CSV table of C-alpha atoms and ligand atoms in Angstrom, one decimal:
chain,number,residue,atom,x,y,z
Q,246,MET,CA,22.6,-32.6,22.2
Q,247,THR,CA,23.4,-30.9,25.3
Q,248,THR,CA,25.9,-28.3,23.9
Q,249,SER,CA,24.0,-26.3,21.6
Q,250,THR,CA,22.2,-22.8,23.1
Q,251,SER,CA,19.1,-23.2,20.8
Q,252,PHE,CA,17.5,-26.5,20.2
Q,253,SER,CA,14.8,-26.9,18.8
Q,254,ILE,CA,11.4,-28.0,20.8
Q,255,PRO,CA,8.7,-30.5,19.9
Q,256,LYS,CA,5.3,-28.6,19.1
Q,257,ASP,CA,3.9,-31.4,21.6
Q,258,TYR,CA,6.2,-30.1,24.5
Q,259,VAL,CA,5.1,-26.8,24.0
Q,260,ILE,CA,1.4,-27.6,23.9
Q,261,LYS,CA,1.8,-29.2,27.1
Q,262,LYS,CA,3.4,-26.5,28.8
Q,263,PHE,CA,0.6,-24.2,27.0
Q,264,TYR,CA,-1.9,-26.2,29.2
Q,265,GLU,CA,0.2,-26.4,32.0
Q,266,TYR,CA,1.2,-22.9,32.6
Q,267,GLY,CA,-1.8,-20.8,30.6
Q,268,TYR,CA,-5.0,-20.5,32.5
Q,269,GLY,CA,-8.3,-21.9,30.7
Q,270,THR,CA,-6.1,-22.8,27.9
Q,271,GLN,CA,-8.5,-23.9,24.5
Q,272,TYR,CA,-7.8,-25.0,21.4
Q,273,ILE,CA,-9.0,-23.5,18.2
Q,274,LYS,CA,-9.0,-26.0,15.9
Q,275,SER,CA,-10.0,-23.8,12.5
Q,276,ASN,CA,-6.5,-22.2,12.8
Q,277,ASP,CA,-4.7,-24.7,14.9
Q,278,THR,CA,-4.2,-22.1,17.7
Q,279,TYR,CA,-4.2,-22.3,21.3
Q,280,HIS,CA,-4.9,-19.3,23.4
Q,281,CYS,CA,-5.1,-18.6,27.5
Q,282,SER,CA,-5.4,-16.2,29.9
Q,283,CYS,CA,-1.7,-14.9,30.0
Q,284,PRO,CA,0.2,-16.5,33.0
Q,285,ILE,CA,2.8,-13.6,32.7
Q,286,CYS,CA,0.6,-10.6,33.2
Q,287,LEU,CA,-2.7,-12.1,34.4
Q,288,GLU,CA,-4.2,-9.5,32.1
Q,289,GLY,CA,-5.8,-7.0,34.8
Q,290,LYS,CA,-9.2,-6.8,35.5
Q,291,SER,CA,-10.5,-9.1,32.5
Q,292,PHE,CA,-8.5,-12.0,34.2
Q,293,GLY,CA,-9.9,-15.4,33.7
Q,294,LYS,CA,-12.8,-13.6,31.2
Q,295,LYS,CA,-10.3,-13.4,28.4
Q,296,LYS,CA,-7.8,-15.2,26.9
Q,297,ARG,CA,-5.4,-13.1,25.2
Q,298,CYS,CA,-2.6,-15.2,25.0
Q,299,TRP,CA,-1.8,-17.3,21.9
Q,300,TYR,CA,0.4,-19.7,20.8
Q,301,ILE,CA,0.6,-19.9,17.1
Q,302,PRO,CA,2.4,-23.2,15.8
Q,303,ALA,CA,2.8,-22.3,12.2
Q,304,LYS,CA,4.8,-19.3,13.3
Q,305,ASP,CA,6.5,-20.8,16.5
Q,306,LEU,CA,5.5,-17.8,18.4
Q,307,ILE,CA,3.9,-17.0,21.6
Q,308,TYR,CA,1.9,-13.8,21.3
Q,309,CYS,CA,0.0,-11.9,24.3
Q,310,HIS,CA,-2.3,-9.5,23.2
Q,311,ASN,CA,-2.7,-7.6,26.9
Q,312,CYS,CA,1.1,-7.5,27.5
Q,313,GLY,CA,2.6,-7.6,24.4
Q,314,TRP,CA,4.6,-10.8,25.0
Q,315,SER,CA,6.0,-11.8,21.9
Q,316,SER,CA,8.9,-14.7,21.7
Q,317,ARG,CA,9.4,-18.3,20.5
Q,318,PRO,CA,8.3,-20.7,22.8
Q,319,LEU,CA,11.6,-21.4,25.0
Q,320,LYS,CA,11.5,-18.3,26.3
Q,321,TRP,CA,7.9,-18.1,27.5
Q,322,ILE,CA,8.2,-21.4,29.2
Q,323,MET,CA,11.2,-20.2,31.0
Q,324,GLN,CA,9.3,-17.0,32.1
Q,325,ALA,CA,5.9,-18.9,32.6
Q,326,GLY,CA,7.1,-21.8,34.4
Q,327,LEU,CA,10.2,-20.2,35.9
Q,328,ILE,CA,11.9,-23.2,34.6
Q,329,SER,CA,15.4,-23.1,33.4
Q,330,ARG,CA,16.4,-24.1,29.6
Q,331,GLU,CA,18.6,-27.3,30.9
Q,332,ASP,CA,15.4,-28.4,32.8
Q,333,ILE,CA,13.6,-28.0,29.5
Q,334,GLN,CA,16.2,-29.5,27.7
Q,335,ARG,CA,16.4,-32.5,29.9
Q,336,GLU,CA,12.2,-33.0,29.9
Q,337,ILE,CA,12.3,-33.1,26.1
Q,338,GLU,CA,15.0,-35.6,26.0
Q,339,GLU,CA,12.9,-37.7,28.6
Q,340,GLY,CA,10.5,-37.5,26.1
Q,341,GLU,CA,7.8,-37.4,28.9
Q,342,PHE,CA,5.5,-34.6,27.3
Q,343,SER,CA,4.5,-37.3,24.3
Q,344,ILE,CA,1.4,-38.3,26.3
Q,345,ILE,CA,-0.3,-35.0,26.5
Q,346,ASN,CA,-2.5,-34.6,29.5
Q,347,LEU,CA,-5.1,-32.0,28.6
Q,348,ASP,CA,-7.1,-32.3,31.6
Q,349,LYS,CA,-3.8,-30.6,33.5
Q,350,LYS,CA,-4.7,-27.1,33.5
Q,351,ARG,CA,-3.5,-24.4,36.0
Q,352,LEU,CA,-6.1,-23.4,38.7
Q,353,ASP,CA,-3.6,-21.4,41.2
Q,354,ILE,CA,-2.3,-18.0,40.6
Q,355,ASP,CA,1.7,-18.0,40.6
Q,356,PHE,CA,2.2,-14.2,41.7
Q,357,GLU,CA,5.8,-14.5,41.5
Q,358,ASN,CA,6.4,-15.0,38.0
Q,359,ILE,CA,4.0,-11.9,37.4
Q,360,ILE,CA,5.8,-9.1,35.0
Q,361,LYS,CA,4.8,-5.9,36.0
Q,362,CYS,CA,4.0,-3.5,33.2
Q,363,GLN,CA,4.2,-0.4,34.8
Q,364,GLU,CA,4.0,2.9,32.5
Q,365,ASP,CA,6.7,4.5,33.8
Q,366,GLU,CA,9.0,1.5,33.5
Q,367,ILE,CA,8.1,1.5,29.9
Q,368,LEU,CA,8.8,4.7,29.4
Q,369,PRO,CA,11.8,6.6,29.3
Q,370,GLU,CA,13.1,8.4,32.9
Q,371,ASN,CA,11.1,11.1,34.7
Q,372,ILE,CA,8.4,11.2,32.2
Q,373,ILE,CA,6.3,14.0,32.0
Q,374,ASP,CA,2.5,13.6,30.6
Q,375,LEU,CA,1.7,16.3,28.8
Q,376,SER,CA,-1.9,16.7,29.2
Q,377,ASN,CA,-1.8,16.4,32.9
Q,378,LYS,CA,-2.8,19.7,34.7
Q,379,LEU,CA,-0.7,19.0,37.5
Q,380,GLN,CA,2.1,18.3,35.9
Q,381,LEU,CA,2.3,21.0,33.5
Q,382,ASP,CA,1.4,23.8,36.5
Q,383,TYR,CA,4.5,22.5,38.0
Q,384,TYR,CA,6.4,23.1,34.9
Q,385,LYS,CA,4.8,26.0,33.6
Q,386,ALA,CA,7.8,28.3,33.5
Q,387,ASN,CA,10.0,25.2,31.6
Q,388,SER,CA,10.6,26.5,28.0
Q,389,VAL,CA,11.4,23.1,26.8
Q,390,ILE,CA,7.6,22.3,28.0
Q,391,ASN,CA,6.5,25.3,26.4
Q,392,LYS,CA,7.9,24.8,23.2
Q,393,ALA,CA,6.8,20.8,23.3
Q,394,LEU,CA,3.4,22.2,24.0
Q,395,ASN,CA,3.7,24.8,20.9
Q,396,TYR,CA,5.0,22.1,18.7
Q,397,ILE,CA,1.9,19.7,19.6
Q,398,LYS,CA,-0.5,22.9,18.9
Q,399,SER,CA,0.7,24.0,15.7
Q,400,ARG,CA,1.0,20.5,14.7
Q,401,ARG,CA,-2.3,20.3,15.9
Q,402,LEU,CA,-1.7,17.1,17.2
Q,403,ASP,CA,-4.1,18.3,20.1
Q,404,THR,CA,-7.2,18.4,18.1
Q,405,ALA,CA,-6.7,16.1,15.3
Q,406,VAL,CA,-9.3,13.3,14.9
Q,407,ASN,CA,-7.2,10.1,15.8
Q,408,ARG,CA,-4.9,11.7,18.0
Q,409,PRO,CA,-3.3,9.6,21.1
Q,410,LYS,CA,-4.7,10.1,24.5
Q,411,THR,CA,-1.6,12.0,25.3
Q,412,PHE,CA,2.0,12.6,24.4
Q,413,PHE,CA,4.9,12.6,27.1
Q,414,ILE,CA,8.1,14.3,27.7
Q,415,SER,CA,11.3,13.7,29.7
Q,416,LEU,CA,13.9,16.1,30.5
Q,417,LYS,CA,16.6,13.8,31.7
Q,418,ASP,CA,16.2,10.5,29.9
Q,419,ARG,CA,19.9,10.2,28.4
Q,420,THR,CA,18.5,9.3,24.9
Q,421,HIS,CA,15.2,10.8,24.6
Q,422,LYS,CA,15.6,14.1,26.5
Q,423,ASN,CA,13.8,16.9,25.3
Q,424,ARG,CA,12.0,15.1,22.7
Q,425,LEU,CA,8.5,14.1,22.3
Q,426,VAL,CA,7.5,11.0,23.3
Q,427,ILE,CA,4.6,9.4,21.5
Q,428,PRO,CA,3.1,6.4,23.0
Q,429,PHE,CA,2.1,3.1,21.2
Q,430,TYR,CA,-0.7,1.8,23.1
Q,431,ASP,CA,-1.8,-2.1,22.6
Q,432,CYS,CA,-5.4,-3.1,22.3
Q,433,ASN,CA,-6.1,-2.7,25.8
Q,434,GLY,CA,-4.9,1.1,26.2
Q,435,LYS,CA,-1.6,-0.1,27.7
Q,436,ILE,CA,1.8,1.2,26.3
Q,437,ILE,CA,4.2,-1.3,25.4
Q,438,PHE,CA,6.5,1.0,22.8
Q,439,TYR,CA,7.0,4.6,21.9
Q,440,GLN,CA,9.3,6.7,19.4
Q,441,SER,CA,10.5,10.1,20.3
Q,442,ARG,CA,10.7,13.2,17.9
Q,443,ALA,CA,12.8,16.1,17.6
Q,444,PHE,CA,11.0,19.1,17.8
Q,445,GLY,CA,14.0,21.9,18.3
Q,446,ALA,CA,14.3,21.7,22.0
Q,447,ASN,CA,17.6,19.8,22.0
Q,448,ILE,CA,20.7,21.4,22.9
Q,449,ASP,CA,22.4,18.9,21.0
Q,450,ASP,CA,22.9,19.2,17.3
Q,451,TYR,CA,23.0,15.4,16.4
Q,452,MET,CA,20.1,14.5,18.6
Q,453,GLU,CA,18.2,17.1,16.6
Q,454,ASP,CA,19.0,16.0,13.3
Q,455,VAL,CA,17.8,12.2,14.4
Q,456,LYS,CA,14.0,12.8,13.7
Q,457,TYR,CA,12.7,9.8,15.2
Q,458,LEU,CA,14.2,7.4,17.9
Q,459,SER,CA,12.7,4.2,19.0
Q,460,LYS,CA,12.3,2.5,22.3
Q,461,LYS,CA,15.7,0.5,22.9
Q,462,ASN,CA,15.5,-3.6,22.7
Q,463,SER,CA,12.0,-3.5,22.1
Q,464,GLN,CA,9.9,-4.8,19.2
Q,465,LYS,CA,7.8,-2.0,17.4
Q,466,SER,CA,4.4,-2.3,18.0
Q,467,ILE,CA,1.5,-0.8,15.5
Q,468,PHE,CA,0.5,2.9,16.9
Q,469,ASN,CA,-2.9,3.6,17.0
Q,470,ILE,CA,-4.4,0.0,17.1
Q,471,ASP,CA,-6.3,0.8,20.1
Q,472,LYS,CA,-8.0,3.4,18.3
Q,473,VAL,CA,-9.3,0.9,15.3
Q,474,SER,CA,-12.5,0.5,15.4
Q,475,ASP,CA,-14.6,-2.1,13.5
Q,476,ASP,CA,-17.4,0.6,12.3
Q,477,ILE,CA,-14.7,1.6,9.4
Q,478,GLU,CA,-14.0,-1.2,7.1
Q,479,GLU,CA,-10.7,0.1,6.1
Q,480,ILE,CA,-7.5,0.6,8.1
Q,481,PHE,CA,-4.9,2.8,6.8
Q,482,LEU,CA,-1.3,1.9,7.3
Q,483,PHE,CA,0.9,5.1,7.7
Q,484,GLU,CA,4.7,5.1,8.0
Q,485,GLY,CA,4.5,7.9,10.4
Q,486,PRO,CA,2.5,8.2,13.7
Q,487,ILE,CA,1.9,12.0,13.3
Q,488,ASP,CA,0.5,11.4,9.9
Q,489,SER,CA,-2.0,8.8,11.2
Q,490,CYS,CA,-3.6,11.0,13.5
Q,491,PHE,CA,-5.7,12.7,10.9
Q,492,VAL,CA,-7.7,9.9,9.6
Q,493,LYS,CA,-10.1,7.6,11.7
Q,494,ASN,CA,-8.6,4.2,11.8
Q,495,GLY,CA,-5.3,5.6,10.6
Q,496,VAL,CA,-2.6,3.3,12.4
Q,497,ALA,CA,1.5,3.7,11.9
Q,498,VAL,CA,3.9,1.3,11.3
Q,499,GLY,CA,7.0,3.4,12.0
Q,500,GLY,CA,9.0,3.1,8.6
Q,501,ILE,CA,8.9,0.6,6.0
Q,502,THR,CA,11.3,-1.2,3.7
Q,503,PRO,CA,8.8,-3.6,1.3
Q,504,SER,CA,11.5,-4.3,-0.9
Q,505,ARG,CA,12.6,-6.8,2.1
Q,506,GLU,CA,11.3,-10.0,2.7
Q,507,LYS,CA,9.9,-9.0,6.5
Q,508,SER,CA,9.3,-5.2,6.9
Q,509,LEU,CA,6.9,-5.5,9.7
Q,510,THR,CA,8.0,-6.7,13.1
Q,511,ASP,CA,6.2,-9.9,14.6
Q,512,ILE,CA,3.9,-8.0,17.2
Q,513,GLN,CA,2.9,-5.8,14.3
Q,514,GLU,CA,1.8,-8.8,12.1
Q,515,GLU,CA,-0.1,-10.3,15.0
Q,516,GLN,CA,-1.7,-7.1,15.7
Q,517,LEU,CA,-2.7,-6.5,12.1
Q,518,ASP,CA,-3.8,-10.2,11.6
Q,519,TYR,CA,-6.3,-9.8,14.3
Q,520,PHE,CA,-8.0,-7.0,12.1
Q,521,ARG,CA,-7.4,-8.6,8.9
Q,522,MET,CA,-10.6,-10.5,8.6
Q,523,ASN,CA,-13.0,-7.8,9.0
Q,524,HIS,CA,-10.9,-4.9,7.3
Q,525,ARG,CA,-9.3,-3.8,4.3
Q,526,PHE,CA,-5.9,-2.6,4.6
Q,527,ILE,CA,-4.8,0.9,2.6
Q,528,TRP,CA,-1.1,2.1,2.7
Q,529,VAL,CA,-1.2,5.7,3.1
Q,530,LEU,CA,2.8,7.2,2.5
Q,531,ASP,CA,4.2,10.5,2.0
Q,532,SER,CA,3.4,12.1,-1.3
Q,533,GLN,CA,4.7,10.5,-4.3
Q,534,TRP,CA,5.1,13.3,-6.3
Q,535,LEU,CA,7.6,14.8,-3.9
Q,536,ASP,CA,9.4,11.9,-2.2
Q,537,ASP,CA,11.3,9.8,-4.3
Q,538,ALA,CA,11.2,6.8,-1.4
Q,539,SER,CA,7.5,6.9,-1.1
Q,540,TYR,CA,7.4,6.7,-5.0
Q,541,GLU,CA,9.4,3.4,-5.0
Q,542,LYS,CA,7.9,1.9,-2.1
Q,543,THR,CA,4.2,2.4,-3.7
Q,544,ARG,CA,5.4,0.5,-6.7
Q,545,ILE,CA,6.7,-2.3,-4.9
Q,546,LEU,CA,3.8,-2.6,-2.4
Q,547,LEU,CA,1.4,-2.5,-5.4
Q,548,GLU,CA,3.5,-5.4,-6.8
Q,549,ASN,CA,3.4,-7.2,-3.9
Q,550,GLY,CA,-0.6,-7.0,-4.1
Q,551,GLU,CA,-1.0,-4.2,-1.5
Q,552,SER,CA,-3.7,-1.8,-1.8
Q,553,VAL,CA,-2.2,1.8,-1.8
Q,554,PHE,CA,-3.3,5.6,-1.5
Q,555,VAL,CA,-1.9,7.6,-4.6
Q,556,TRP,CA,-1.8,11.2,-3.8
Q,557,PRO,CA,-4.0,13.2,-6.6
Q,558,GLU,CA,-1.5,15.3,-8.8
Q,559,LYS,CA,-2.3,18.8,-7.6
Q,560,VAL,CA,-2.6,18.0,-3.9
Q,561,GLY,CA,0.7,16.0,-4.1
Q,562,LYS,CA,2.8,18.3,-5.9
Q,563,ARG,CA,1.8,21.0,-2.8
Q,564,PHE,CA,2.0,18.8,0.5
Q,565,LYS,CA,4.7,16.4,1.5
Q,566,ASP,CA,2.5,14.5,4.1
Q,567,PHE,CA,-0.9,14.5,5.7
Q,568,ASN,CA,0.2,16.5,8.8
Q,569,GLU,CA,1.3,19.3,6.3
Q,570,MET,CA,-1.7,19.5,4.4
Q,571,CYS,CA,-3.7,19.6,7.6
Q,572,MET,CA,-1.6,22.7,8.8
Q,573,ALA,CA,-2.3,24.4,5.8
Q,574,GLY,CA,-5.9,23.6,5.5
Q,575,LYS,CA,-6.3,24.2,9.1
Q,576,GLN,CA,-8.2,20.4,9.1
Q,577,ASN,CA,-8.0,18.2,12.2
Q,578,GLU,CA,-9.5,15.3,10.0
Q,579,VAL,CA,-8.9,13.9,6.2
Q,580,PRO,CA,-12.4,11.9,5.3
Q,581,LYS,CA,-11.5,8.5,4.7
Q,582,GLU,CA,-13.3,9.1,1.1
Q,583,CYS,CA,-10.4,10.9,-0.2
Q,584,ILE,CA,-8.2,8.2,0.5
Q,585,VAL,CA,-10.5,5.2,-0.7
Q,586,ASN,CA,-11.3,7.0,-3.9
Q,587,ASN,CA,-7.6,7.3,-4.7
Q,588,THR,CA,-6.5,3.9,-4.1
Q,589,LEU,CA,-5.0,1.5,-6.5
Q,590,SER,CA,-4.6,-2.2,-6.2
Q,591,GLY,CA,-4.0,-5.3,-8.6
Q,592,GLU,CA,-2.5,-5.5,-11.5
Q,593,ALA,CA,-4.7,-2.6,-13.4
Q,594,GLY,CA,-3.8,-0.6,-10.0
Q,595,LEU,CA,0.0,-1.1,-10.9
Q,596,LEU,CA,-0.5,0.0,-14.7
Q,597,LYS,CA,-2.4,2.9,-13.9
Q,598,TYR,CA,0.2,4.5,-11.2
Q,599,LYS,CA,2.6,3.9,-14.0
Q,600,LEU,CA,0.8,6.3,-16.1
Q,601,LEU,CA,0.0,8.5,-13.4
Q,602,MET,CA,3.6,9.4,-12.5
Q,603,LYS,CA,4.6,9.5,-16.2
Q,604,ASN,CA,4.6,13.4,-15.5
Q,605,ARG,CA,6.3,13.1,-12.3
V,834,LIG,ZN1,0.3,-11.2,29.2
């Protein structure tokens, strides 16, 4: 059993390591999970006060709400403990973990294994913040930057009610050059993912045709999750980030394929689970009247027991998505009632949907 590249790790071993490496680890009996102050990011200013790193045995997952770390326990143990795979395997074979000493908690801070999550490392090369006055002043004669600012303005992304803190652009990055970079913040306002969108500034036709591009080698997170408020009962799940900027508590998943078993990433599932208890989730897709994919996806989501906003015929035959509708109406916000009052769910909802769509 020493040759395989992946080997199973007993839960007790993970628990032992979670107590050993995490700070102030605690067990939550009600849902059989463990949480600690994350030894990988140290959780910034709130270190020691909050415990945002979770071990969820049922999902075989360790996830940090602060730095976005998300992996199987093996990888986390290797990083948090700076311990090799071989050593882990040996420890497991020796079986020493079966007696868990939960009093053995980490008190010292090990600065060596902290992974710095600097925004300039996360984002594309030579990033320019499109709301930084100094940077904008420096680039004021640059045609690409001006085109980007005009795009933001014409799409009402500078005034939309639920817009992110800022947008970025890179004039140099090999992949994301001359595209609008849309930052995905986590709950603590840290950027952990991004998508870039073509807006007519690429010289390369091919790059211009690819509407959205995601950050490489990295799991999608939920866009706008940092803006979710507990005062609003619903969370509106959009596919595209731009559309979600026009509704309070609008978030975006960056595309779904609901026919597949799993259409959200582990990080996205975790982020949503955090809010599931106190919020009702409503899917808001492009107009089912104009978009065939959206028409299909709505049916599948309803069949899967989800709640979905169905565009009223008159509006849905005029506008493809929320951004288009808001541009035409010079609006910065769609009141949530417009969505809630046109939301279907359950078997009755599915029947009603089929009936409504007969005139399609
Ligand atoms: Zn962390």
